[in-house]
Amino acid sequence: GKSEAVTTSTTPGMARLVIADLFLVLGPGTTGPIYIYFFHDAKEFSIAQASTLLVFYILAGLFGAPAWAKVAQKFGKHRTVQIACVCYGISQTVLMAIPAGLFLPTAAGMFCVGFVASSFTLLIRAMVADVADEVRLEQGKEQLGLLYAMVTSTQKVGSAISVGIIFPILAFVGYNAAEGAVNTPEAIRGLEMCYLFAPIILVLVG
């Protein structure tokens, strides 16, 4: 029971996966709380348009997951995660570079970001299964359910603390997220930098 959980949780491969998973959740997670602010104030879209753009991000995952699975078959799971992290940084930067108010190019950019981000959960879960196989061979015990529970907890923790990370940074750069607030061009520029650098840095650490 408890001793088995301790042994499993301290498996070096699993420890690395949990830490990586945390940062890979935090990265895209930091964009969620400021999504509407960014696309409304910085990219100059209406709330309805911003909501529609999110659909492209979500739909991309349906295409991205099987595509990344094929890449992993060729390069290996851990190398594919590294490739995906670099691609995430590139796609997020391209999204930022698209001029404000251009819906179709921005929709394409959102699709690309969503396509790349869909790899993280898929590949981490696949590597957790590999660790479970390792534990089963070494300890003779089936721990897949426990290991999946660990990364599921990481997902929840990462999603919860992303809000606590991004809003203090927004306040630091002078952006006021209160309803009806009028922000200076400098503050909106700070919002843009938060949307760009926070997720990229966290994902690259992951």
Short mmCIF file of C-alpha atoms in Angstrom, two decimals:
data_model
loop_
_atom_site.label_atom_id
_atom_site.label_comp_id
_atom_site.label_asym_id
_atom_site.label_seq_id
_atom_site.Cartn_x
_atom_site.Cartn_y
_atom_site.Cartn_z
CA GLY A 1 0.00 0.00 0.00
CA LYS A 2 1.80 3.06 1.28
CA SER A 3 5.28 1.63 0.83
CA GLU A 4 4.44 0.66 -2.74
CA ALA A 5 3.24 4.18 -3.48
CA VAL A 6 6.41 5.65 -2.06
CA THR A 7 8.57 3.28 -4.11
CA THR A 8 6.65 4.09 -7.27
CA SER A 9 6.58 7.84 -6.72
CA THR A 10 10.33 7.95 -6.22
CA THR A 11 11.08 6.12 -9.47
CA PRO A 12 13.48 8.53 -11.23
CA GLY A 13 11.67 8.30 -14.55
CA MET A 14 8.31 9.00 -12.95
CA ALA A 15 9.68 11.92 -10.94
CA ARG A 16 10.96 13.53 -14.13
CA LEU A 17 7.64 12.93 -15.85
CA VAL A 18 5.67 14.53 -13.02
CA ILE A 19 7.90 17.63 -13.04
CA ALA A 20 7.79 17.86 -16.83
CA ASP A 21 4.03 17.42 -16.81
CA LEU A 22 3.63 20.21 -14.29
CA PHE A 23 5.50 22.70 -16.46
CA LEU A 24 3.78 21.52 -19.64
CA VAL A 25 0.43 22.16 -17.93
CA LEU A 26 1.53 25.52 -16.54
CA GLY A 27 2.69 26.77 -19.94
CA PRO A 28 -0.58 26.71 -21.89
CA GLY A 29 -2.40 27.10 -18.57
CA THR A 30 -1.07 30.63 -18.10
CA THR A 31 -2.76 31.73 -21.33
CA GLY A 32 -6.21 30.57 -20.21
CA PRO A 33 -6.93 33.17 -17.51
CA ILE A 34 -5.82 36.06 -19.77
CA TYR A 35 -7.15 34.70 -23.06
CA ILE A 36 -10.10 37.09 -23.41
CA TYR A 37 -8.01 40.09 -22.28
CA PHE A 38 -5.34 39.32 -24.86
CA PHE A 39 -7.61 38.76 -27.83
CA HIS A 40 -9.93 41.64 -26.98
CA ASP A 41 -7.51 44.33 -25.85
CA ALA A 42 -4.33 43.39 -27.73
CA LYS A 43 -5.67 41.66 -30.85
CA GLU A 44 -8.81 43.84 -31.08
CA PHE A 45 -11.37 41.08 -31.54
CA SER A 46 -14.87 41.06 -30.12
CA ILE A 47 -15.71 38.63 -27.33
CA ALA A 48 -17.66 36.51 -29.82
CA GLN A 49 -14.72 36.39 -32.22
CA ALA A 50 -12.34 35.48 -29.41
CA SER A 51 -14.62 32.62 -28.41
CA THR A 52 -14.72 31.38 -32.01
CA LEU A 53 -10.92 31.46 -32.21
CA LEU A 54 -10.81 29.15 -29.21
CA VAL A 55 -12.77 26.58 -31.22
CA PHE A 56 -9.88 26.37 -33.71
CA TYR A 57 -7.48 25.68 -30.83
CA ILE A 58 -9.67 22.89 -29.48
CA LEU A 59 -10.37 21.31 -32.88
CA ALA A 60 -6.65 21.22 -33.62
CA GLY A 61 -6.23 18.66 -30.86
CA LEU A 62 -8.33 16.17 -32.81
CA PHE A 63 -5.79 16.30 -35.63
CA GLY A 64 -2.71 16.85 -33.52
CA ALA A 65 -2.94 13.82 -31.26
CA PRO A 66 -2.73 11.14 -33.98
CA ALA A 67 -0.11 13.14 -35.86
CA TRP A 68 2.17 13.41 -32.83
CA ALA A 69 1.67 9.71 -32.12
CA LYS A 70 3.14 8.96 -35.55
CA VAL A 71 6.07 11.32 -34.93
CA ALA A 72 6.73 9.55 -31.62
CA GLN A 73 6.86 6.20 -33.39
CA LYS A 74 9.72 7.52 -35.50
CA PHE A 75 11.70 9.63 -33.03
CA GLY A 76 10.68 8.24 -29.62
CA LYS A 77 8.36 9.79 -27.09
CA HIS A 78 10.85 11.88 -25.09
CA ARG A 79 12.46 13.31 -28.24
CA THR A 80 9.04 14.08 -29.68
CA VAL A 81 8.12 16.02 -26.53
CA GLN A 82 11.28 18.09 -26.97
CA ILE A 83 10.41 18.74 -30.62
CA ALA A 84 6.86 19.70 -29.65
CA CYS A 85 8.10 22.14 -27.00
CA VAL A 86 10.26 23.96 -29.54
CA CYS A 87 7.38 23.97 -32.04
CA TYR A 88 5.13 25.41 -29.33
CA GLY A 89 7.52 28.31 -28.82
CA ILE A 90 7.63 28.96 -32.56
CA SER A 91 3.86 28.75 -33.07
CA GLN A 92 3.15 30.96 -30.05
CA THR A 93 5.59 33.55 -31.39
CA VAL A 94 4.01 33.46 -34.86
CA LEU A 95 0.58 33.93 -33.29
CA MET A 96 1.87 37.00 -31.48
CA ALA A 97 3.37 38.40 -34.69
CA ILE A 98 0.08 38.29 -36.63
CA PRO A 99 -1.28 41.86 -36.86
CA ALA A 100 -4.33 42.72 -34.77
CA GLY A 101 -7.78 42.28 -36.26
CA LEU A 102 -6.92 39.66 -38.89
CA PHE A 103 -9.32 36.85 -38.09
CA LEU A 104 -8.39 34.10 -40.56
CA PRO A 105 -4.60 34.33 -40.04
CA THR A 106 -5.17 34.39 -36.29
CA ALA A 107 -7.48 31.38 -36.54
CA ALA A 108 -4.72 29.54 -38.42
CA GLY A 109 -2.26 30.57 -35.71
CA MET A 110 -4.57 29.28 -32.99
CA PHE A 111 -4.95 26.01 -34.86
CA CYS A 112 -1.16 25.61 -35.00
CA VAL A 113 -0.75 26.33 -31.28
CA GLY A 114 -3.53 23.88 -30.42
CA PHE A 115 -2.06 21.27 -32.75
CA VAL A 116 1.28 21.42 -30.95
CA ALA A 117 -0.13 21.68 -27.42
CA SER A 118 -2.19 18.52 -27.97
CA SER A 119 1.05 16.52 -27.91
CA PHE A 120 1.90 17.19 -24.29
CA THR A 121 -0.81 15.22 -22.48
CA LEU A 122 -0.71 12.44 -25.06
CA LEU A 123 3.04 11.86 -24.87
CA ILE A 124 3.34 12.23 -21.11
CA ARG A 125 0.56 9.67 -20.62
CA ALA A 126 2.30 7.30 -23.05
CA MET A 127 5.56 7.63 -21.11
CA VAL A 128 3.72 7.00 -17.84
CA ALA A 129 2.62 3.68 -19.33
CA ASP A 130 6.28 2.93 -20.07
CA VAL A 131 7.20 3.66 -16.45
CA ALA A 132 4.38 1.36 -15.33
CA ASP A 133 5.90 -1.39 -17.45
CA GLU A 134 9.28 -0.73 -15.82
CA VAL A 135 7.76 -0.90 -12.33
CA ARG A 136 5.93 -4.11 -13.19
CA LEU A 137 9.15 -5.73 -14.41
CA GLU A 138 11.23 -4.58 -11.44
CA GLN A 139 8.69 -4.91 -8.61
CA GLY A 140 6.22 -7.41 -10.03
CA LYS A 141 3.33 -5.06 -9.23
CA GLU A 142 0.78 -3.35 -11.45
CA GLN A 143 0.89 0.39 -10.64
CA LEU A 144 -0.54 1.94 -13.82
CA GLY A 145 -3.63 3.30 -12.06
CA LEU A 146 -1.54 4.92 -9.31
CA LEU A 147 0.86 6.48 -11.80
CA TYR A 148 -1.96 7.91 -13.90
CA ALA A 149 -3.50 9.32 -10.72
CA MET A 150 -0.22 11.10 -9.99
CA VAL A 151 -0.09 12.90 -13.34
CA THR A 152 -3.80 13.65 -13.16
CA SER A 153 -3.15 15.38 -9.83
CA THR A 154 -0.31 17.30 -11.46
CA GLN A 155 -2.72 18.51 -14.15
CA LYS A 156 -5.14 19.79 -11.52
CA VAL A 157 -2.43 21.47 -9.45
CA GLY A 158 -0.90 23.09 -12.53
CA SER A 159 -4.24 24.43 -13.71
CA ALA A 160 -4.97 25.85 -10.27
CA ILE A 161 -1.68 27.65 -9.70
CA SER A 162 -1.42 29.08 -13.24
CA VAL A 163 -3.85 31.80 -12.19
CA GLY A 164 -1.67 32.63 -9.20
CA ILE A 165 1.32 32.96 -11.49
CA ILE A 166 -0.02 35.07 -14.35
CA PHE A 167 -2.14 37.72 -12.60
CA PRO A 168 0.66 39.01 -10.34
CA ILE A 169 2.82 39.32 -13.46
CA LEU A 170 0.03 41.25 -15.19
CA ALA A 171 -0.18 43.60 -12.22
CA PHE A 172 3.59 44.03 -12.29
CA VAL A 173 3.54 45.16 -15.93
CA GLY A 174 0.73 47.60 -15.15
CA TYR A 175 -2.22 45.86 -16.80
CA ASN A 176 -5.54 46.27 -14.99
CA ALA A 177 -7.81 43.27 -15.60
CA ALA A 178 -10.81 44.81 -13.84
CA GLU A 179 -13.99 45.11 -15.91
CA GLY A 180 -14.23 48.49 -17.61
CA ALA A 181 -10.61 49.40 -16.87
CA VAL A 182 -8.77 51.52 -19.42
CA ASN A 183 -5.23 50.35 -20.00
CA THR A 184 -2.39 52.31 -21.54
CA PRO A 185 -0.61 51.05 -24.68
CA GLU A 186 2.33 50.14 -22.45
CA ALA A 187 0.11 48.03 -20.20
CA ILE A 188 -1.38 46.23 -23.21
CA ARG A 189 2.15 45.62 -24.47
CA GLY A 190 2.89 44.06 -21.09
CA LEU A 191 -0.19 41.86 -21.53
CA GLU A 192 1.18 40.73 -24.89
CA MET A 193 4.55 39.88 -23.38
CA CYS A 194 2.85 37.84 -20.65
CA TYR A 195 0.86 35.90 -23.23
CA LEU A 196 4.03 35.27 -25.23
CA PHE A 197 6.88 34.64 -22.80
CA ALA A 198 5.22 33.02 -19.77
CA PRO A 199 3.92 29.95 -21.63
CA ILE A 200 7.02 29.59 -23.82
CA ILE A 201 9.43 29.71 -20.88
CA LEU A 202 7.41 27.23 -18.83
CA VAL A 203 7.00 24.80 -21.73
CA LEU A 204 10.70 24.92 -22.59
CA VAL A 205 11.52 24.13 -18.94
CA GLY A 206 9.13 21.20 -19.21
#
